PDB file of C-alpha atoms and ligand atoms in Angstrom:
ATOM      1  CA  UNK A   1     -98.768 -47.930  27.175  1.00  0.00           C
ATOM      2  CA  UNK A   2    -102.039 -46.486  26.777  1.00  0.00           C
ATOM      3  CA  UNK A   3    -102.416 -45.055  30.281  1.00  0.00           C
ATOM      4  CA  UNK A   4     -99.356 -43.358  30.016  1.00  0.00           C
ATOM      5  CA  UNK A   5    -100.401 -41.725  26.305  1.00  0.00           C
ATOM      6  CA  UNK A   6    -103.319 -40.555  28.406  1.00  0.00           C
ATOM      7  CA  UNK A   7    -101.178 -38.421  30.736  1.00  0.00           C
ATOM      8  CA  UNK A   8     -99.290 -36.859  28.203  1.00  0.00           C
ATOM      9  CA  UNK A   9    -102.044 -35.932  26.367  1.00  0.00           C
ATOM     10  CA  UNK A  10    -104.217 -34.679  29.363  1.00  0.00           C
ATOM     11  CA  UNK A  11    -100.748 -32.873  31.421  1.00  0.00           C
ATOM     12  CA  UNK A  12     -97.692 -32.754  29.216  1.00  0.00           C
ATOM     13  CA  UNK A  13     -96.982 -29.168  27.408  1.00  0.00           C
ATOM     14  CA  UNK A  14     -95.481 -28.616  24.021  1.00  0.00           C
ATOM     15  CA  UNK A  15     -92.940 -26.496  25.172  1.00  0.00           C
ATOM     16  CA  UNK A  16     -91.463 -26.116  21.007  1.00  0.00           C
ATOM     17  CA  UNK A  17     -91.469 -28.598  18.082  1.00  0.00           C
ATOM     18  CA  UNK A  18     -88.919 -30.717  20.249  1.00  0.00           C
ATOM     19  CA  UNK A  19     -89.481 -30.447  23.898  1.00  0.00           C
ATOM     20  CA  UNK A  20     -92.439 -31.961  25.685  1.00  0.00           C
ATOM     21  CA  UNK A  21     -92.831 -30.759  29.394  1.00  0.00           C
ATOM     22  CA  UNK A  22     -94.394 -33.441  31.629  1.00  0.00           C
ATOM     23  CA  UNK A  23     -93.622 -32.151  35.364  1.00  0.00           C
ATOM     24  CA  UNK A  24     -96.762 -32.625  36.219  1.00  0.00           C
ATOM     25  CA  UNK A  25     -96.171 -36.448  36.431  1.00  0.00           C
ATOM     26  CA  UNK A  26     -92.332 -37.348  35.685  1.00  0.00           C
ATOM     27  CA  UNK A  27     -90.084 -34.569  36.058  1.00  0.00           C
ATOM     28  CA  UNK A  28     -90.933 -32.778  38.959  1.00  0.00           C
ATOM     29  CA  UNK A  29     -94.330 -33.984  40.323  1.00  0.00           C
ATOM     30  CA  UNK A  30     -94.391 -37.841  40.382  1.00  0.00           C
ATOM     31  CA  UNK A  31     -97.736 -39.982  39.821  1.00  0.00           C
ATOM     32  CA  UNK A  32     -96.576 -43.254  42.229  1.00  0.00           C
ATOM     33  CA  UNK A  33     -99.396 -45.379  40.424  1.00  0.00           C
ATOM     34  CA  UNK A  34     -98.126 -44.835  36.741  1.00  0.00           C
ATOM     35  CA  UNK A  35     -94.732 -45.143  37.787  1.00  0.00           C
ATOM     36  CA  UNK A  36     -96.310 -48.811  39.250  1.00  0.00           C
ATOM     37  CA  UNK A  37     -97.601 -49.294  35.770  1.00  0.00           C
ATOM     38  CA  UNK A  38     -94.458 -48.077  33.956  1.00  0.00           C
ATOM     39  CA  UNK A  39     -91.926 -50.396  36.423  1.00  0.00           C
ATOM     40  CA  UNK A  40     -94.440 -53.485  36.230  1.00  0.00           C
ATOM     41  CA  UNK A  41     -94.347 -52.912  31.862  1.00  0.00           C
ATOM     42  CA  UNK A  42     -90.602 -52.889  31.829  1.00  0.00           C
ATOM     43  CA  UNK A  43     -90.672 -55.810  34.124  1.00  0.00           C
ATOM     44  CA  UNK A  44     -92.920 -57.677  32.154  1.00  0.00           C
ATOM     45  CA  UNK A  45     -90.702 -56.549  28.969  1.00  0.00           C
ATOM     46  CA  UNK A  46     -87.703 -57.968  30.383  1.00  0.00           C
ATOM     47  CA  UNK A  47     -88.276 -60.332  32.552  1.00  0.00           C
ATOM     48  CA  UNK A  48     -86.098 -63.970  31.356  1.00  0.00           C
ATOM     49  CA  UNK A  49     -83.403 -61.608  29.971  1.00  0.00           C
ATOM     50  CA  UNK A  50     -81.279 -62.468  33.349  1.00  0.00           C
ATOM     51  CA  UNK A  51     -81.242 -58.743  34.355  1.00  0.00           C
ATOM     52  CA  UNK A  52     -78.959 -58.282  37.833  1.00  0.00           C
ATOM     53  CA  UNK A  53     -79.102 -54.190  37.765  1.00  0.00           C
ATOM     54  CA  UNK A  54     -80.964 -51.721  36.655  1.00  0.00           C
ATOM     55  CA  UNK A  55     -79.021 -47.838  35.963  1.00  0.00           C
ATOM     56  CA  UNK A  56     -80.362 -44.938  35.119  1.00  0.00           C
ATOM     57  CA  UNK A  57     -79.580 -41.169  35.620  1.00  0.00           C
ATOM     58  CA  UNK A  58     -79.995 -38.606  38.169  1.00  0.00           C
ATOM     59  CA  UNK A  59     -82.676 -37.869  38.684  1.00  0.00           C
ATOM     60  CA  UNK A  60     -85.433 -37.891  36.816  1.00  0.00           C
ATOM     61  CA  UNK A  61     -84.886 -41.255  35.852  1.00  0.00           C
ATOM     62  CA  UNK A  62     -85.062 -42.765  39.453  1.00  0.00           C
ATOM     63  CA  UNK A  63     -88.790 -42.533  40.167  1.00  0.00           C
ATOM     64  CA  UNK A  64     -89.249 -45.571  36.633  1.00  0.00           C
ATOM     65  CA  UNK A  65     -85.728 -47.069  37.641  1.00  0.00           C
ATOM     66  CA  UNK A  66     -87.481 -47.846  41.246  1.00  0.00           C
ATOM     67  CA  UNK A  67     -90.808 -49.416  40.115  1.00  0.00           C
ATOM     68  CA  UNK A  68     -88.880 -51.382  37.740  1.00  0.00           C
ATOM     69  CA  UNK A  69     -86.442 -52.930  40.304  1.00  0.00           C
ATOM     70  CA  UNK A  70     -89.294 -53.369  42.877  1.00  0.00           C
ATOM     71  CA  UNK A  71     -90.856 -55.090  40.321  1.00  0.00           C
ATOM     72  CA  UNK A  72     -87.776 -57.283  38.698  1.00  0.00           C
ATOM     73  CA  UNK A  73     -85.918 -57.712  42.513  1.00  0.00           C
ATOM     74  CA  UNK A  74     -82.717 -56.034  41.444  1.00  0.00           C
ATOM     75  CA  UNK A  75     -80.731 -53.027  42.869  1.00  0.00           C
ATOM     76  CA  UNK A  76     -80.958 -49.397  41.165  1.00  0.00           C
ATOM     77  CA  UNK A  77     -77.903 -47.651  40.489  1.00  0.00           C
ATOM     78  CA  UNK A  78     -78.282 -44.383  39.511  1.00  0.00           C
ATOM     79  CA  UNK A  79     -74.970 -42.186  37.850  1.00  0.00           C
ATOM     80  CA  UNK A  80     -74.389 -39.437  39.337  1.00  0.00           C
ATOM     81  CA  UNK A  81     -74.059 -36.106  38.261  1.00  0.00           C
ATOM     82  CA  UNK A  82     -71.998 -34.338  40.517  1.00  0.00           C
ATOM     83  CA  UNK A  83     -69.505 -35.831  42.352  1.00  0.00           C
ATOM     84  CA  UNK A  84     -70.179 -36.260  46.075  1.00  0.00           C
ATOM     85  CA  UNK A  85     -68.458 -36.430  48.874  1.00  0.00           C
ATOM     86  CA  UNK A  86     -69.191 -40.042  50.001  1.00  0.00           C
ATOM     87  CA  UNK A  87     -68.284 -41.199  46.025  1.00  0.00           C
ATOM     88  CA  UNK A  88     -65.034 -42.023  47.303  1.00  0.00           C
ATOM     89  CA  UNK A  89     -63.971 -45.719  45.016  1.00  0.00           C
ATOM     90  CA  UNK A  90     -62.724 -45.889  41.882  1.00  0.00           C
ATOM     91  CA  UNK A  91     -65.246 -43.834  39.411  1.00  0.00           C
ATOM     92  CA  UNK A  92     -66.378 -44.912  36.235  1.00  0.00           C
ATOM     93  CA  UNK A  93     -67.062 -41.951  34.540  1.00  0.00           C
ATOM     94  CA  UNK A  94     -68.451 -40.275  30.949  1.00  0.00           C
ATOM     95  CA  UNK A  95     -69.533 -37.273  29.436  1.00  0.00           C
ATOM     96  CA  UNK A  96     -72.950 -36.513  28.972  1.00  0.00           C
ATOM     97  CA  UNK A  97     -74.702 -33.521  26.850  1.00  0.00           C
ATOM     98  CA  UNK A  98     -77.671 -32.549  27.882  1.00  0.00           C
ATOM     99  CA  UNK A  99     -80.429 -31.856  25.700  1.00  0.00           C
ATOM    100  CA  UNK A 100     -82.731 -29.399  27.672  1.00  0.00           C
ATOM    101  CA  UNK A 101     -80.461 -28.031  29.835  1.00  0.00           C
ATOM    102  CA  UNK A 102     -77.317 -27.407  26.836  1.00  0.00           C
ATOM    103  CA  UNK A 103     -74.351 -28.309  28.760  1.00  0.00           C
ATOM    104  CA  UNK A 104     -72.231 -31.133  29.533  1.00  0.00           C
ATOM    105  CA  UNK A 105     -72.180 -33.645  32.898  1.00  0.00           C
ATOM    106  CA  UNK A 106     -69.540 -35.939  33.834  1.00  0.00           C
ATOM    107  CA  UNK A 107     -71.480 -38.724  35.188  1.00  0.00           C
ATOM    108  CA  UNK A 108     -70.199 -41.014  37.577  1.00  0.00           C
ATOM    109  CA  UNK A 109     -70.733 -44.540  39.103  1.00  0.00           C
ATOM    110  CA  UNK A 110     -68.691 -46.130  41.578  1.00  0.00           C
ATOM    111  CA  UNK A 111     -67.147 -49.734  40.093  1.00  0.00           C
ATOM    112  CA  UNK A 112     -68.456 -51.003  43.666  1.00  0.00           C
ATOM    113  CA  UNK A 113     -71.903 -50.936  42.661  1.00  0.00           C
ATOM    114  CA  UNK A 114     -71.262 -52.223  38.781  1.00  0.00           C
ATOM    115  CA  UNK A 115     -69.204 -55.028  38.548  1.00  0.00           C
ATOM    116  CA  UNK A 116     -68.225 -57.564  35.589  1.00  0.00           C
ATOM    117  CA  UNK A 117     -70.974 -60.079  35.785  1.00  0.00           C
ATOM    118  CA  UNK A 118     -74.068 -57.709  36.191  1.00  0.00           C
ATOM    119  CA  UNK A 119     -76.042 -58.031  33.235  1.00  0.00           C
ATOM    120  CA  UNK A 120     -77.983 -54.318  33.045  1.00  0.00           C
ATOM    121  CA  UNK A 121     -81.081 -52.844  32.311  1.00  0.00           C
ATOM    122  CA  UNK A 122     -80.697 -49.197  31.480  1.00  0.00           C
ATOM    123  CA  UNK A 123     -83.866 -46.683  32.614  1.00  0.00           C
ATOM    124  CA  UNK A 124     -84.347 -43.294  31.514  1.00  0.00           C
ATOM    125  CA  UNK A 125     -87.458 -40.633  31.198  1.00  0.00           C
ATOM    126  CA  UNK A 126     -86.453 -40.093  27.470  1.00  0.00           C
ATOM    127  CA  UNK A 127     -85.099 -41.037  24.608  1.00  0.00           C
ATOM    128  CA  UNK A 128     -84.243 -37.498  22.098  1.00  0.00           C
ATOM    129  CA  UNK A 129     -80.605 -37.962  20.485  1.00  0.00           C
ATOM    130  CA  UNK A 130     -79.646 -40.861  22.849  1.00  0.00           C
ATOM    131  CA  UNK A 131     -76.578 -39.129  24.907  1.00  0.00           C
ATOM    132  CA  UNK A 132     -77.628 -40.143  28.294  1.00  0.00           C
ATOM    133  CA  UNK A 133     -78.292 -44.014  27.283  1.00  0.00           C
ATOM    134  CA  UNK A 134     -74.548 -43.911  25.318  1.00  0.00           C
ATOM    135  CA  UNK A 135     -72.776 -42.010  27.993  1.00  0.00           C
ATOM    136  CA  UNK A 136     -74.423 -44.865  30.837  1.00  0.00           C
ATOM    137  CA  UNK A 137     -73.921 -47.689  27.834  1.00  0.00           C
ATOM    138  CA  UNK A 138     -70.043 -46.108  28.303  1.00  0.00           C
ATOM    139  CA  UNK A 139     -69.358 -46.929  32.162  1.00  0.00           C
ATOM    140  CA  UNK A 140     -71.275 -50.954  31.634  1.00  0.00           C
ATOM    141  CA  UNK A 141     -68.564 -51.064  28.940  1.00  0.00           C
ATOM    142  CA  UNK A 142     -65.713 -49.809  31.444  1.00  0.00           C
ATOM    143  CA  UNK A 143     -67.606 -52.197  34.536  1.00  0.00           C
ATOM    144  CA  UNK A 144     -67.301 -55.087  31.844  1.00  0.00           C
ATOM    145  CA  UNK A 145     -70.440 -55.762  32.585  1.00  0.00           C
ATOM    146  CA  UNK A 146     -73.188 -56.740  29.533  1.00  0.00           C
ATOM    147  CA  UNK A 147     -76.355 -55.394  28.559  1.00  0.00           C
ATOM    148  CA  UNK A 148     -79.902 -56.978  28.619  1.00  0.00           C
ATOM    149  CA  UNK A 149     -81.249 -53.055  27.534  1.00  0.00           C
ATOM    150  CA  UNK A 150     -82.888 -50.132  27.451  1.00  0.00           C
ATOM    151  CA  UNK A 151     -86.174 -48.930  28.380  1.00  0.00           C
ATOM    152  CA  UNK A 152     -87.452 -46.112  27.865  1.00  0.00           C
ATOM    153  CA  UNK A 153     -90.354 -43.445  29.274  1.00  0.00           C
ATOM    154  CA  UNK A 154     -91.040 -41.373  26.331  1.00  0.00           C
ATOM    155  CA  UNK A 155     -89.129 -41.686  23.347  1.00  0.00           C
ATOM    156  CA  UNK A 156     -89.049 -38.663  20.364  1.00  0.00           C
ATOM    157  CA  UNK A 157     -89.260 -40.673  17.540  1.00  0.00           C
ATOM    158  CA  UNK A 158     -88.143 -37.598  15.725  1.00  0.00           C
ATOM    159  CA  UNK A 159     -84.957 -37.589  17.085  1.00  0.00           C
ATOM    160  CA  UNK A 160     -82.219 -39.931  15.891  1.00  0.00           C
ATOM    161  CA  UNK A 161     -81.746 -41.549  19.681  1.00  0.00           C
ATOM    162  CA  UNK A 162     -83.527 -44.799  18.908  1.00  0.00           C
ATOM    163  CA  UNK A 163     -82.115 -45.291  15.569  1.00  0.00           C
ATOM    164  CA  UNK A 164     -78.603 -44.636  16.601  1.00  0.00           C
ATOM    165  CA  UNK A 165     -79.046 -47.431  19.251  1.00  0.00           C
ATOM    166  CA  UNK A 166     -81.240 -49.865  17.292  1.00  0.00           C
ATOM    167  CA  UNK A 167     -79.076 -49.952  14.619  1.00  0.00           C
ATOM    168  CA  UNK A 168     -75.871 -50.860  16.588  1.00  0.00           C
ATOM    169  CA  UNK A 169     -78.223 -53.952  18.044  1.00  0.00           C
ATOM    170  CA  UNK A 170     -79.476 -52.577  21.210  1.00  0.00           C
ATOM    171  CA  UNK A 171     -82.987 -53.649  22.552  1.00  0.00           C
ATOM    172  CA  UNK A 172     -84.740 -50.589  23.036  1.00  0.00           C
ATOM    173  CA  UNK A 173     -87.860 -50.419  24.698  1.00  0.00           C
ATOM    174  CA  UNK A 174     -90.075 -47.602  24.641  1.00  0.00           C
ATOM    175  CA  UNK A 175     -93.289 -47.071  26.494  1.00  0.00           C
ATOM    176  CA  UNK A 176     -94.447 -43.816  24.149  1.00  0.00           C
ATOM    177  CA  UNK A 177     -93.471 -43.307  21.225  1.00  0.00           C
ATOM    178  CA  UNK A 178     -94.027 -39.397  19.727  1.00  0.00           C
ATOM    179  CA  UNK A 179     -93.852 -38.656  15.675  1.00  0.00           C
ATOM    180  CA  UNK A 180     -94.377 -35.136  16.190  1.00  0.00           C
ATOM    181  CA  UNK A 181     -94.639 -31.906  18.159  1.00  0.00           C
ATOM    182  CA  UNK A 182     -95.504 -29.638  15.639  1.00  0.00           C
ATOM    183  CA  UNK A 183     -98.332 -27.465  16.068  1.00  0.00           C
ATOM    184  CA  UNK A 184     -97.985 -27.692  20.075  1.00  0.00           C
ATOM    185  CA  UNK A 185     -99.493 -30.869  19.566  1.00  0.00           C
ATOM    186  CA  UNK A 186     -98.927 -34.381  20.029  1.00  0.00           C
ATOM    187  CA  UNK A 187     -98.340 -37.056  17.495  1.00  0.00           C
ATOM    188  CA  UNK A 188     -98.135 -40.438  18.454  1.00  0.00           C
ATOM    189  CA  UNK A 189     -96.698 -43.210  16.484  1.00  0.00           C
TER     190      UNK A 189
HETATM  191  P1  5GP B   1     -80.696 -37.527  25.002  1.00  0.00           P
HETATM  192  O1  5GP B   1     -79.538 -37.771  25.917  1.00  0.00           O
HETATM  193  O2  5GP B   1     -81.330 -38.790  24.489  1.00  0.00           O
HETATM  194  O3  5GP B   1     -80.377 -36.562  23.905  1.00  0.00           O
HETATM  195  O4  5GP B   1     -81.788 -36.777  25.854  1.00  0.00           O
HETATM  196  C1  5GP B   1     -82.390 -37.471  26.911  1.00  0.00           C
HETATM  197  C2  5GP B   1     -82.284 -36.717  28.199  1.00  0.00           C
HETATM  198  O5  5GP B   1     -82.583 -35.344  28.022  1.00  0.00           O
HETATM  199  C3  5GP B   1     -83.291 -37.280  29.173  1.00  0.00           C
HETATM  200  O6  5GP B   1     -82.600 -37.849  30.261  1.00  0.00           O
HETATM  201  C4  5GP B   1     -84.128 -36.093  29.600  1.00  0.00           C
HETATM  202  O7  5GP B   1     -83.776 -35.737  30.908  1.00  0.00           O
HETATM  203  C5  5GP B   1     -83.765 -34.956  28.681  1.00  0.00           C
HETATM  204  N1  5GP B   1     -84.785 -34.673  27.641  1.00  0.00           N
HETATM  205  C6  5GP B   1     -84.597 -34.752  26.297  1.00  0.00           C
HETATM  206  N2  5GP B   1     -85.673 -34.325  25.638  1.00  0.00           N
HETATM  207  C7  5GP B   1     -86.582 -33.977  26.553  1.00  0.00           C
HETATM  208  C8  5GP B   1     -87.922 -33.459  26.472  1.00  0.00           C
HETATM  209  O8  5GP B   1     -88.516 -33.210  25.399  1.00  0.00           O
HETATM  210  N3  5GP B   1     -88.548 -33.224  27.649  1.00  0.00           N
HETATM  211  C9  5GP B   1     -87.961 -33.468  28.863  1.00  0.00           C
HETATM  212  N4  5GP B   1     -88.676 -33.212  29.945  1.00  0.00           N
HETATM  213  N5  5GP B   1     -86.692 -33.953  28.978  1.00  0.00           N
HETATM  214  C10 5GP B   1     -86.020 -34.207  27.835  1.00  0.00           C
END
């Protein structure tokens, strides 16, 4: 997506050779019009696939998750990260590492809100070594439910993420694709 290359060029920050800030747009600020763009290219992407749910992760994948389900008609789920109060049903649950922040989340979704014959869409704001997709790909196994696939924000190509999926036969979609971030600078593929 080109307008999306644009922003990361013009407002993203090589923070090292593997992390790419991009608050100014995704993870803190939020530009409603590219997420438009982003939700209306995943729609497009999967539309005829017979998607009935879309899940992503608190919470930085909401804000793509949204535009996408606008876009497709379909509820958002998104796991939880801590548990709440009002998370009361039966949990299905999995252990996530984080990347950025180096520790590990128990996410949780209740089995009210993922059930057996959802077919799901998984949403996320990257793709680096693929722990948040496997740990969500976890609880659709435990809901019994299928999956139509992933899409993704910005994937590091570097990073074996995409591989690891793609390999085992999942559709991954990714909207940016990086090479590199050597050199604080980025390479796209
Ligand atoms: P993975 O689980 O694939 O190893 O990492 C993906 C998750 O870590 C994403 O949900 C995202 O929140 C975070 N993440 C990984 N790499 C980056 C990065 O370079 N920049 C930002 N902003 N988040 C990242």
């Amino acid at each position: 997506m080109e307008r999306l290359k644009q922003k990361i060029k013009e407002e993203g920050t090589v923070l090292s050779n593997t992390v790419l800030k991009v608050d100014a747009f995704l993870n803190h600020q939020i530009d409603p019009v590219l997420m438009q763009e982003i939700g209306n290219t995943f729609a497009e992407l999967f539309k005829g696939t017979g998607v009935t749910k879309i899940v992503t992760l608190e919470s930085s994948g909401i804000a793509p998750a949204m535009m996408t389900g606008l876009q497709l008609g379909v509820p958002v789920v998104f796991a939880r990260k801590r548990k709440s109060l009002t998370l009361v049903d039966q949990l299905l649950s999995a252990n996530v590492y984080s990347y950025t922040k180096n520790e590990t989340n128990e996410i949780s979704v209740s089995n009210e809100y993922l059930i057996k014959k959802d077919k799901v869409l998984i949403i996320d704001d990257f793709l680096a070594n693929g722990q948040a997709v496997l740990g969500i790909m976890n609880i659709v196994e435990q809901a019994g439910a299928s999956l139509a696939g992933v899409g993704i924000v910005i994937e590091k190509g570097f990073q074996d993420g995409g591989e690891v999926l793609r390999t085992n036969g999942v559709r991954v979609e990714s909207l940016a694709i990086i090479d590199s971030l050597q050199n604080r600078n980025v390479t796209f593929r």
